Coordinates of C-alpha atoms and ligand atoms in Angstrom, one line a residue:
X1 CA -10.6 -118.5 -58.8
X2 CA -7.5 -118.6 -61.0
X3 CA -5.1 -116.3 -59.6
X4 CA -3.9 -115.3 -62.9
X5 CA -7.4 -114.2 -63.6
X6 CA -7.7 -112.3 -60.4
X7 CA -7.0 -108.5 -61.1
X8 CA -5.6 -107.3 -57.8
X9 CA -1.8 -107.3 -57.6
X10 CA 0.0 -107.8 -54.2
X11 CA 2.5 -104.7 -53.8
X12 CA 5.7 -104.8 -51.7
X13 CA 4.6 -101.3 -49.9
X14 CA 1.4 -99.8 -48.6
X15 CA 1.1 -96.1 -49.4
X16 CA 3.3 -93.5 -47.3
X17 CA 0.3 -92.0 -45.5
X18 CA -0.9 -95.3 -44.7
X19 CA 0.3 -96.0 -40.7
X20 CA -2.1 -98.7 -39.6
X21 CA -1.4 -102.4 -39.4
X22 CA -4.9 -103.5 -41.0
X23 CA -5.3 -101.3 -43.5
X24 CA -1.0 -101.4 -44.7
X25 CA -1.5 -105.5 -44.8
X26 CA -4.8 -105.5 -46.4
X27 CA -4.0 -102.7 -49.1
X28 CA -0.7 -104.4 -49.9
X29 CA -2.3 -108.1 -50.4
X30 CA -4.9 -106.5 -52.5
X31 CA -8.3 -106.9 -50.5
X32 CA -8.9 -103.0 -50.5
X33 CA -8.7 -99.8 -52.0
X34 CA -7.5 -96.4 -50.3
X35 CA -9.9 -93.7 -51.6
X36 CA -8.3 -91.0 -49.1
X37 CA -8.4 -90.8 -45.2
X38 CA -11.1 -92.8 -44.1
X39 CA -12.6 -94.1 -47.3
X40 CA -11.8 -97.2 -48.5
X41 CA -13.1 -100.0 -51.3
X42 CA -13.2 -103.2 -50.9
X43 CA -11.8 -105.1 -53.6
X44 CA -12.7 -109.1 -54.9
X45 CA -10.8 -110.5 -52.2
X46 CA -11.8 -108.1 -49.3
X47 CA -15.6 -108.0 -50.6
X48 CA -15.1 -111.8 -49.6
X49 CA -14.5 -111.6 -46.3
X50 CA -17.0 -108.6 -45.9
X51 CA -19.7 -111.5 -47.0
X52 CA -18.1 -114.0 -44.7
X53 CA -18.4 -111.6 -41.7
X54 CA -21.8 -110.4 -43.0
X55 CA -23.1 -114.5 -43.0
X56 CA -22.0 -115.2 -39.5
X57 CA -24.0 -112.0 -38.1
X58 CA -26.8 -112.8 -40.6
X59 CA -27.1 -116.3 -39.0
X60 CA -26.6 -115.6 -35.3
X61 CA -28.9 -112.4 -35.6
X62 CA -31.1 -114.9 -37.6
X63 CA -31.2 -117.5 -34.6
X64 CA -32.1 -115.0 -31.8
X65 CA -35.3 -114.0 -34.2
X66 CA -34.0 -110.9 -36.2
X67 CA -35.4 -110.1 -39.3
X68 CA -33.4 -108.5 -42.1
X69 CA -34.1 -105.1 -43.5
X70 CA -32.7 -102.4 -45.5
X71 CA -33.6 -98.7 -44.8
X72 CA -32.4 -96.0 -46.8
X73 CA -29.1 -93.7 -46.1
X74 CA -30.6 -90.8 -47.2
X75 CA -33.0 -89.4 -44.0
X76 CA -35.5 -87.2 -43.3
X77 CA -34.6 -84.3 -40.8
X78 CA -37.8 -84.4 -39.2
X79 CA -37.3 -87.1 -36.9
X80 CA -33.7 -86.6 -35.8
X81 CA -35.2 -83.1 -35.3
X82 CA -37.8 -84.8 -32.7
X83 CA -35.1 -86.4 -30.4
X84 CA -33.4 -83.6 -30.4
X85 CA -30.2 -85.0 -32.7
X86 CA -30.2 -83.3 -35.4
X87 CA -28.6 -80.1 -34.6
X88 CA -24.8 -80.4 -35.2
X89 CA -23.9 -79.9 -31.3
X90 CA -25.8 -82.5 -30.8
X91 CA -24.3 -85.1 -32.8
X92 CA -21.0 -84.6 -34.3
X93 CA -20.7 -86.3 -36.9
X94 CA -23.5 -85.7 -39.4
X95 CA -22.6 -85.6 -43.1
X96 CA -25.6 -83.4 -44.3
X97 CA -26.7 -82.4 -48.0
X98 CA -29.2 -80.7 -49.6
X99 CA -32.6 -81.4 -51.9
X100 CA -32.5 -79.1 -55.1
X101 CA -35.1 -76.8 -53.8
X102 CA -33.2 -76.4 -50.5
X103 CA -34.4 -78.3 -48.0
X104 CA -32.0 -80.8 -45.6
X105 CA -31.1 -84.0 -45.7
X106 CA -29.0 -86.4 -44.0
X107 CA -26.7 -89.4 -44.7
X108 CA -27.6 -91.8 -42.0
X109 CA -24.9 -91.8 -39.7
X110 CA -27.1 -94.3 -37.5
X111 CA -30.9 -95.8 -37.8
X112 CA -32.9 -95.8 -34.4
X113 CA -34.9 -92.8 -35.4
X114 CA -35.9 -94.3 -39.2
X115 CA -36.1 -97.5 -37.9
X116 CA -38.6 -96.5 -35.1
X117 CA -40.6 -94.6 -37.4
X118 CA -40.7 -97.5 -40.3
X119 CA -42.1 -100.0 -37.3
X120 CA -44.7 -97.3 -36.1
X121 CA -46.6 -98.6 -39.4
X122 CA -46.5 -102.1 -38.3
X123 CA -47.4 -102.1 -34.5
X124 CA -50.2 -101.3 -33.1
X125 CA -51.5 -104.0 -30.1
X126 CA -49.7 -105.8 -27.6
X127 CA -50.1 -108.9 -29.9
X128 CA -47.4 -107.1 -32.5
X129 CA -44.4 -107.5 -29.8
X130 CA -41.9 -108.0 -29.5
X131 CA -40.2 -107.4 -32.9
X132 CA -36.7 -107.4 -34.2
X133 CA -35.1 -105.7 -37.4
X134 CA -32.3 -105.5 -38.5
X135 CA -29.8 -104.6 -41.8
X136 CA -26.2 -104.1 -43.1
X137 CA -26.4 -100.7 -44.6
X138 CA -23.6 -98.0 -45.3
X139 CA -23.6 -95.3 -42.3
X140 CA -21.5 -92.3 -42.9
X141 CA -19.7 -90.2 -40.0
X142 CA -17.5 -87.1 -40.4
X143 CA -15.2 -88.8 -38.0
X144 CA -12.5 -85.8 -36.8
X145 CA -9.4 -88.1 -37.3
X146 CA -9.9 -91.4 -39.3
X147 CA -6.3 -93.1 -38.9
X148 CA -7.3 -96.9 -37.6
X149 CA -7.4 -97.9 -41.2
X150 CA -10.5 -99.7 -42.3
X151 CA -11.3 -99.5 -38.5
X152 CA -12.7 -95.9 -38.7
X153 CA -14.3 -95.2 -41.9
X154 CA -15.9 -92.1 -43.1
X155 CA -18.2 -94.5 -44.5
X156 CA -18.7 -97.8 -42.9
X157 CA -20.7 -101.4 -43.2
X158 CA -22.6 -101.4 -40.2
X159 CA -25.0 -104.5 -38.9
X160 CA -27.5 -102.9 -36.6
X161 CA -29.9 -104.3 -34.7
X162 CA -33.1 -102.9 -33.2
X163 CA -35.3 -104.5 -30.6
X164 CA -39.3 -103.4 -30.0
X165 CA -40.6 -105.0 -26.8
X166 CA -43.3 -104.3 -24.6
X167 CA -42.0 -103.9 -21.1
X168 CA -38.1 -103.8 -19.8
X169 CA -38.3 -107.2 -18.7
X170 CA -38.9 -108.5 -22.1
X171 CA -36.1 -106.1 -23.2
X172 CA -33.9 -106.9 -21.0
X173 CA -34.3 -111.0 -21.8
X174 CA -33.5 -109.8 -25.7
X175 CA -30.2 -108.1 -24.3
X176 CA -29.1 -111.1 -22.6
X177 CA -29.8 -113.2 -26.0
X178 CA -28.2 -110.8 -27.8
X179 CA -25.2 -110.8 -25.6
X180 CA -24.6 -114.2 -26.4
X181 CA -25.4 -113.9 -30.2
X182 CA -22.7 -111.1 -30.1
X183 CA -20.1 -113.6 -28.5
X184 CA -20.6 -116.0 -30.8
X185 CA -20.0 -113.8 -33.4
X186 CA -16.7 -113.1 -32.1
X187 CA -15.6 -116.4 -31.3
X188 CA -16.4 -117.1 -35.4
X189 CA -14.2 -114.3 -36.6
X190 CA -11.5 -116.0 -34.2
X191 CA -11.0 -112.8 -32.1
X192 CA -13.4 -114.2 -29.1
X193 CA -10.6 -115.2 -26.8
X194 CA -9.3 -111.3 -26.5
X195 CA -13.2 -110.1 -26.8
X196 CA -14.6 -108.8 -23.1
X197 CA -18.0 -107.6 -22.7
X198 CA -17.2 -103.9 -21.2
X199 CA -19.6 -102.2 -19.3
X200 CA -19.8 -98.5 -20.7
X201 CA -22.2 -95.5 -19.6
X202 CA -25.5 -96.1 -20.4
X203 CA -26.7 -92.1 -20.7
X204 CA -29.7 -91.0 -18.6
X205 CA -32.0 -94.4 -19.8
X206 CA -30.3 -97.3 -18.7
X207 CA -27.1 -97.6 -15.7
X208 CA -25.1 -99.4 -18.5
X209 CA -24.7 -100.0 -21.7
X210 CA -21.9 -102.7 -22.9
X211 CA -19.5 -102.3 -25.8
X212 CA -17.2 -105.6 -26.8
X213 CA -14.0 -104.5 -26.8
X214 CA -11.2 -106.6 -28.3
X215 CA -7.7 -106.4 -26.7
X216 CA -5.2 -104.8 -28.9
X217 CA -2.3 -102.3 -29.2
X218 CA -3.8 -100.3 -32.2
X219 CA -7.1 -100.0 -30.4
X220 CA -8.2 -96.6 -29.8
X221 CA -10.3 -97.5 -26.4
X222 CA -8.9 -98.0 -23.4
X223 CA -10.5 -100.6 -21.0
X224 CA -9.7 -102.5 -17.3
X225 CA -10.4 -106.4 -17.7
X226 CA -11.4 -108.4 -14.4
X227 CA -10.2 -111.6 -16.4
X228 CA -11.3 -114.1 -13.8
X229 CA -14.8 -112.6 -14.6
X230 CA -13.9 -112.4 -18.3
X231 CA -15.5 -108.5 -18.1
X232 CA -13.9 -104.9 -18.5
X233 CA -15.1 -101.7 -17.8
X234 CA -14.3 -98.4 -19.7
X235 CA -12.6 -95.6 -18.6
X236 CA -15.7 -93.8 -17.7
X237 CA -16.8 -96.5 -14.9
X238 CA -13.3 -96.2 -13.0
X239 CA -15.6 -94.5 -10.2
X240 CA -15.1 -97.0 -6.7
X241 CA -19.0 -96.7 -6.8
X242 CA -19.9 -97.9 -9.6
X243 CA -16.7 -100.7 -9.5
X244 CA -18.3 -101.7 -6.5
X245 CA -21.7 -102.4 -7.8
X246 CA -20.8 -104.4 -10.5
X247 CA -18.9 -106.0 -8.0
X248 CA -15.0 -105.9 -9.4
X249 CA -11.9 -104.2 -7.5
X250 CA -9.5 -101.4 -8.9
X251 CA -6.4 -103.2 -7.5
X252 CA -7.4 -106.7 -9.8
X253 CA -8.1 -104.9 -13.0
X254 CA -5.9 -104.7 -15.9
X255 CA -5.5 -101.8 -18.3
X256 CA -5.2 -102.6 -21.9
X257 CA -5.3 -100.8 -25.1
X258 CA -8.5 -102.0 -26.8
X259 CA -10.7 -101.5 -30.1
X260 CA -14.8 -101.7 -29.9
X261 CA -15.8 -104.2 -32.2
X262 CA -19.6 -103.7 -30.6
X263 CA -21.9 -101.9 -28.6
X264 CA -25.6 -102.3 -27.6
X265 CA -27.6 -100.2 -26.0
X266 CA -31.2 -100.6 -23.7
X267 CA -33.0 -97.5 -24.6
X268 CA -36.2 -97.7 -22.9
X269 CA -38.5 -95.1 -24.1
X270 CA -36.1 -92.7 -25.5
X271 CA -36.5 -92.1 -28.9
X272 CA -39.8 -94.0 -29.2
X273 CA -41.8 -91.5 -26.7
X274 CA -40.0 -88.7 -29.0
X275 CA -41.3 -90.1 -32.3
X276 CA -44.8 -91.9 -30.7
X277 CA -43.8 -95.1 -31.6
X278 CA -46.9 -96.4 -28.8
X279 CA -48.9 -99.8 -29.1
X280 CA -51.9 -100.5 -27.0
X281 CA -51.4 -102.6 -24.0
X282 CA -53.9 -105.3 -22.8
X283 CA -55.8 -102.7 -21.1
X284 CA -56.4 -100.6 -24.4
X285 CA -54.3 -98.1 -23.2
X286 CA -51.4 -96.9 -25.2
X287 CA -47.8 -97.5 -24.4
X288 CA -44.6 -96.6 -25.6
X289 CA -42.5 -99.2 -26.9
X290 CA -39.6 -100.5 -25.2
X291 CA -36.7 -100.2 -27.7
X292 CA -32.8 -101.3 -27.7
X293 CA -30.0 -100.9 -30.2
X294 CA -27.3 -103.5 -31.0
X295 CA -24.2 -102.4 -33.8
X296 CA -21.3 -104.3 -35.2
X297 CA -19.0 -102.9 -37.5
X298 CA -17.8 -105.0 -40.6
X299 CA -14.7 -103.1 -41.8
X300 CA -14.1 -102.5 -38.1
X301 CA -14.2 -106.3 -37.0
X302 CA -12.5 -107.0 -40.2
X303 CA -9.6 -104.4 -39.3
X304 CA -9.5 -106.3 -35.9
X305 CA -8.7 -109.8 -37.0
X306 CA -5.9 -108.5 -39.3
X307 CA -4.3 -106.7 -36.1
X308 CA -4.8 -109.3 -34.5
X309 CA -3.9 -112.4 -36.7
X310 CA -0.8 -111.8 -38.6
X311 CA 2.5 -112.2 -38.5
X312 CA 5.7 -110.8 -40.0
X313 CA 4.8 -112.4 -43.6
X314 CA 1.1 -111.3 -43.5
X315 CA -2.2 -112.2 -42.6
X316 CA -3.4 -115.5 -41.1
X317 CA -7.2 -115.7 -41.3
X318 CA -9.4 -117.9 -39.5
X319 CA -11.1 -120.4 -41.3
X320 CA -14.8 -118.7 -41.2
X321 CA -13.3 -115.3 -42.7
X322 CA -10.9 -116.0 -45.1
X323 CA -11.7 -115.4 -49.0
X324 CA -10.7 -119.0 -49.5
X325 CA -10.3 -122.3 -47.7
X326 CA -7.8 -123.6 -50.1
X327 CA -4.8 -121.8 -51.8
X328 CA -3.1 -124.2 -54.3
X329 CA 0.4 -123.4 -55.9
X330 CA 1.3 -124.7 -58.5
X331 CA 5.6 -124.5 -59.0
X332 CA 5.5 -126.3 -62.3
X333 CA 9.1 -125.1 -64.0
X334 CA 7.4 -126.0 -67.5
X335 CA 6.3 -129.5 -66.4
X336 CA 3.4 -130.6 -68.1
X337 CA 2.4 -133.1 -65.2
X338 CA 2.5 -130.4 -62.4
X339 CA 0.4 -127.8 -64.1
X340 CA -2.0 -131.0 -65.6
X341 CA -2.0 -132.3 -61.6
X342 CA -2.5 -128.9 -59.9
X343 CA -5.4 -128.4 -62.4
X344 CA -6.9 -131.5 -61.7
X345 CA -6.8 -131.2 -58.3
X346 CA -8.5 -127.5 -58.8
X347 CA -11.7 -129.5 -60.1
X348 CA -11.7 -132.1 -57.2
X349 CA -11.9 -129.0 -54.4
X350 CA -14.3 -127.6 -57.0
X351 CA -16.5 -130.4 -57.0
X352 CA -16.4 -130.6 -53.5
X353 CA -17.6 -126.9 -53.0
X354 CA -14.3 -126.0 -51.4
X355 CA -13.5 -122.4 -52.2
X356 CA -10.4 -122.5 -53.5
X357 CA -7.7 -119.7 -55.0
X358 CA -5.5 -121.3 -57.5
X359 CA -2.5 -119.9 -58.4
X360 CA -1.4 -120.8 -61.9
X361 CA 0.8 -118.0 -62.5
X362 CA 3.7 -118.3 -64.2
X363 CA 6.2 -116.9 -61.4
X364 CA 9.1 -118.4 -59.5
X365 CA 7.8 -120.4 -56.4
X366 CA 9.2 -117.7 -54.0
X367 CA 7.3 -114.9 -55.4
X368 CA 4.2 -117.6 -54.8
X369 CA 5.2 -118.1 -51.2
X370 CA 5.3 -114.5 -50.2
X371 CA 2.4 -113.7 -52.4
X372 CA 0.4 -116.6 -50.2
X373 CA 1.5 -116.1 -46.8
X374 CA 0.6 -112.3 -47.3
X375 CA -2.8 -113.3 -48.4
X376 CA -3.2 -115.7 -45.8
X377 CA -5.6 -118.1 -46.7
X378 CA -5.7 -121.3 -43.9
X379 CA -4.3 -123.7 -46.1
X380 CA -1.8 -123.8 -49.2
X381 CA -1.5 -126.8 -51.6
X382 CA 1.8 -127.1 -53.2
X383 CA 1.9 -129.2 -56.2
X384 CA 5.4 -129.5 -58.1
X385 CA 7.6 -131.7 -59.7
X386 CA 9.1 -133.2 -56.0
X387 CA 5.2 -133.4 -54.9
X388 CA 4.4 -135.4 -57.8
X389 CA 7.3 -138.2 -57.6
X390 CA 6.3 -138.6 -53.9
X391 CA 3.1 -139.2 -55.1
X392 CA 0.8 -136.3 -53.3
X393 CA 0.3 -132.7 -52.7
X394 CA 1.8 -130.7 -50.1
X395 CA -0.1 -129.6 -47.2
X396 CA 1.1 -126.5 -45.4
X397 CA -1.3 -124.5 -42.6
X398 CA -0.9 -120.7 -42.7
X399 CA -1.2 -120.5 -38.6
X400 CA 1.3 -123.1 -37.3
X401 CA 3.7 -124.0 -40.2
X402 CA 2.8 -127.5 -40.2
X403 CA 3.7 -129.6 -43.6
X404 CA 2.0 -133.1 -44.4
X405 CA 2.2 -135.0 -47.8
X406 CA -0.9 -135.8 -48.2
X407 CA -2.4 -138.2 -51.3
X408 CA -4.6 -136.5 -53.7
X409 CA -7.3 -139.2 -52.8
X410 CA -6.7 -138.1 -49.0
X411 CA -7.1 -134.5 -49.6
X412 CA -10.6 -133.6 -49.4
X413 CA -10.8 -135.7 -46.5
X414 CA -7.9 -133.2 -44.8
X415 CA -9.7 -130.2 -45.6
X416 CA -13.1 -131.0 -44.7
X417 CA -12.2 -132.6 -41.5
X418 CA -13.3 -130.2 -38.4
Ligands
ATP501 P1 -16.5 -95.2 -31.6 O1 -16.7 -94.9 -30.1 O2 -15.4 -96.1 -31.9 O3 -16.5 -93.9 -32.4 P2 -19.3 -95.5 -31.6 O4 -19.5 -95.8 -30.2 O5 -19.7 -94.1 -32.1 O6 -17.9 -95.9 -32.1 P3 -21.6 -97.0 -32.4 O7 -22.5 -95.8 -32.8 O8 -21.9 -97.6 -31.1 O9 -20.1 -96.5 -32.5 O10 -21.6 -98.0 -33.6 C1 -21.7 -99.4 -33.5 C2 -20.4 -100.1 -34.0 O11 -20.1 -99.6 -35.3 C3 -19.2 -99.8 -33.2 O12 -19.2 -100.7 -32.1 C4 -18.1 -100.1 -34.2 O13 -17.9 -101.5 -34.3 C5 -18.7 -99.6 -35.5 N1 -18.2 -98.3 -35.9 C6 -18.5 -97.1 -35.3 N2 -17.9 -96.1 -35.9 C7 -17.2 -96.7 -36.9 C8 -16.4 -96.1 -38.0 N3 -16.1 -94.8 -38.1 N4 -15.8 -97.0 -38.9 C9 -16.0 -98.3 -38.8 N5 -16.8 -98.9 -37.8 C10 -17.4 -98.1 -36.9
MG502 MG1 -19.8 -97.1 -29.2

């Protein structure tokens, strides 16, 4: 991409109203939009890393045998009315609308009960089990206070997951599969080092269920980390009973201010007992199906990583998430060679399939600097009249700082190493 084709501008200021980290860098480097509170677009550069996230949690949801769907966001009343979460009181959050001729309708704040309904159609013997779906779709939630930035939407990418097994054992081996898909996801977007699996309240159906919570500042979660265990627990298990069974001491864990970047859920036979999602057992007889629920949050993980990795100049992305590999500047002054060079070496990345931003603007090389580090893609190329006469490009990593001179015939060698 040619930056001077690109029509986002960086801006020196994020909006006054603005107060978040994530959502000041992100709006001032151009990768989103502000709408109002809660509501933001994501813009050529942010839509980027939304599909980077999205193809890491496509593939590790992929490995552990999840098929892809996509329901609707516009749902029926019905079912939400037959586990009881419908009314208001019941859950919080619901945006809900109205057909033309007056009857209700809701914008899917979540999927279990759609989800278990859809799979109703498809299941019917022991031989159909287990089964897992899953989509990135829009949920919408009339959050009370939205001021994490692109953290808490009022509309939000979500992936969720849903399991169908027949018996808790099988469930249970999903959880543990999905556990470690979730982990890897983490350690991907380059946040997994401050990521503990936190054990959370599970309701009435299960003793537990786990959220991943990152470690952060601007989080609005509060957890205790055991990190010789590498696991946390959230303010509602500080109870020496249940510390004890999951075998952790108040006196060794560590408070922290955290954000939830995850949270799964074993359900059992809630929801699907409500809604008769059965199958027939070996025996003939029929049998609820064993269901679990597994969510990630795109714009939230996304906010994460920016609070998390950036500095004083912007954002540093990890390799996997960033819009581009390769950011090449070119600081031509008029020369001929440099800007001939710097495009030349935009078709060798090119070629190579390395996604590259190229920025062949005609600005002074500071303006280009700040403009770069606030973007923060992992490596800049400098080309320029001093580059040229020492025969290479310049090599500069947006984490540590660190400059080589590198030969143009060496270069895609550098970047595709690792
Ligand atoms: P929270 O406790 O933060 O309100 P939740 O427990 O209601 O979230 P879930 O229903 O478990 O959220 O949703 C699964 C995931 O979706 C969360 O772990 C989080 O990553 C993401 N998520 C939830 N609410 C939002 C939101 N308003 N904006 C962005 N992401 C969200
Ligand atoms: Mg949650």
């Amino acid at each position: 991409m040619r930056q001077s084709q690109l029509f986002t501008k960086t801006r020196k200021s994020a909006p006054k109203d603005e107060v978040t980290k994530n959502a000041q860098l992100l709006i001032r480097a151009g990768y989103i939009h502000k709408e109002m509170a809660g509501v933001y677009d994501y813009l050529p550069l942010g839509f980027r890393v939304i599909e980077n996230i999205r193809k890491i949690i496509r593939e590790e949801m992929n490995a552990i045998g999840g098929q892809e769907v996509s329901l609707s966001a516009l749902q029926d009343p019905e079912i939400w009315k037959a586990t009881d979460r419908w009314d208001d009181s019941k859950v919080d959050v619901w945006f809900k609308t109205k057909l033309k001729n007056d009857s209700e309708l809701g914008l899917g704040c979540t999927h279990e009960e759609p989800m278990a309904r859809m799979m109703q159609e498809h299941v019917s013997s022991y031989r159909d089990l287990p089964r897992y779906a899953y989509q990135f779709q829009t949920k919408f939630r009339n959050e009370l206070r939205a001021k994490s930035g692109i953290m808490r939407g009022r509309e939000f990418l979500m992936k969720d997951m849903y399991s169908f097994s027949r018996n808790q054992e099988e469930l249970d081996a999903f959880y543990d599969k999905a556990i470690q898909a979730y982990k890897n996801v983490f350690e991907r977007a380059g946040i997994g080092d401050k990521t503990y699996l936190t054990f959370a309240s599970g309701g009435m159906f299960s003793k537990f269920s786990h959220e991943f919570q990152t470690l952060c500042d601007a989080g609005e979660d509060r957890i205790f980390v055991d990190k010789e265990k590498g696991i946390a627990v959230n303010e509602g298990m500080m109870r020496d009973e249940i510390l004890k069974s999951l075998g952790v001491a108040r006196e060794t864990l560590v408070e922290s201010k955290s954000i939830e970047v995850g949270n799964i859920f074993k359900f059992g036979t809630r929801y699907t007992s409500e809604l008769g999602v059965t199958f027939k057992d070996e025996d003939g007889k029929d049998m609820p199906v064993v269901f679990g629920s597994y969510g990630i949050g795109l714009g939230r993980l996304m906010g994460a990583i920016v609070e998390l990795l950036s500095d004083a100049k912007g954002i540093v992305w990890p390799k996997e998430i960033a819009p581009y590999q390769a950011h090449i500047i070119a600081i031509s002054g008029g020369n001929k060679d440099v800007i001939t060079e710097a495009n030349n070496l935009y078709s060798l990345l090119k070629d190579h399939g390395i996604e590259t931003l190229y920025d062949d603007r005609d600005l002074r090389a500071g303006e280009k600097f700040a403009d770069s580090d606030l973007i923060g893609i992992p490596t800049r190329l400098i080309v320029s009249e001093k580059t040229l006469s020492a025969g290479g490009v310049e090599v500069v990593s947006r984490s540590s700082g660190a400059t080589t001179l590198v030969s143009e015939s060496a270069i895609i060698d550098v970047l595709t190493k690792e």
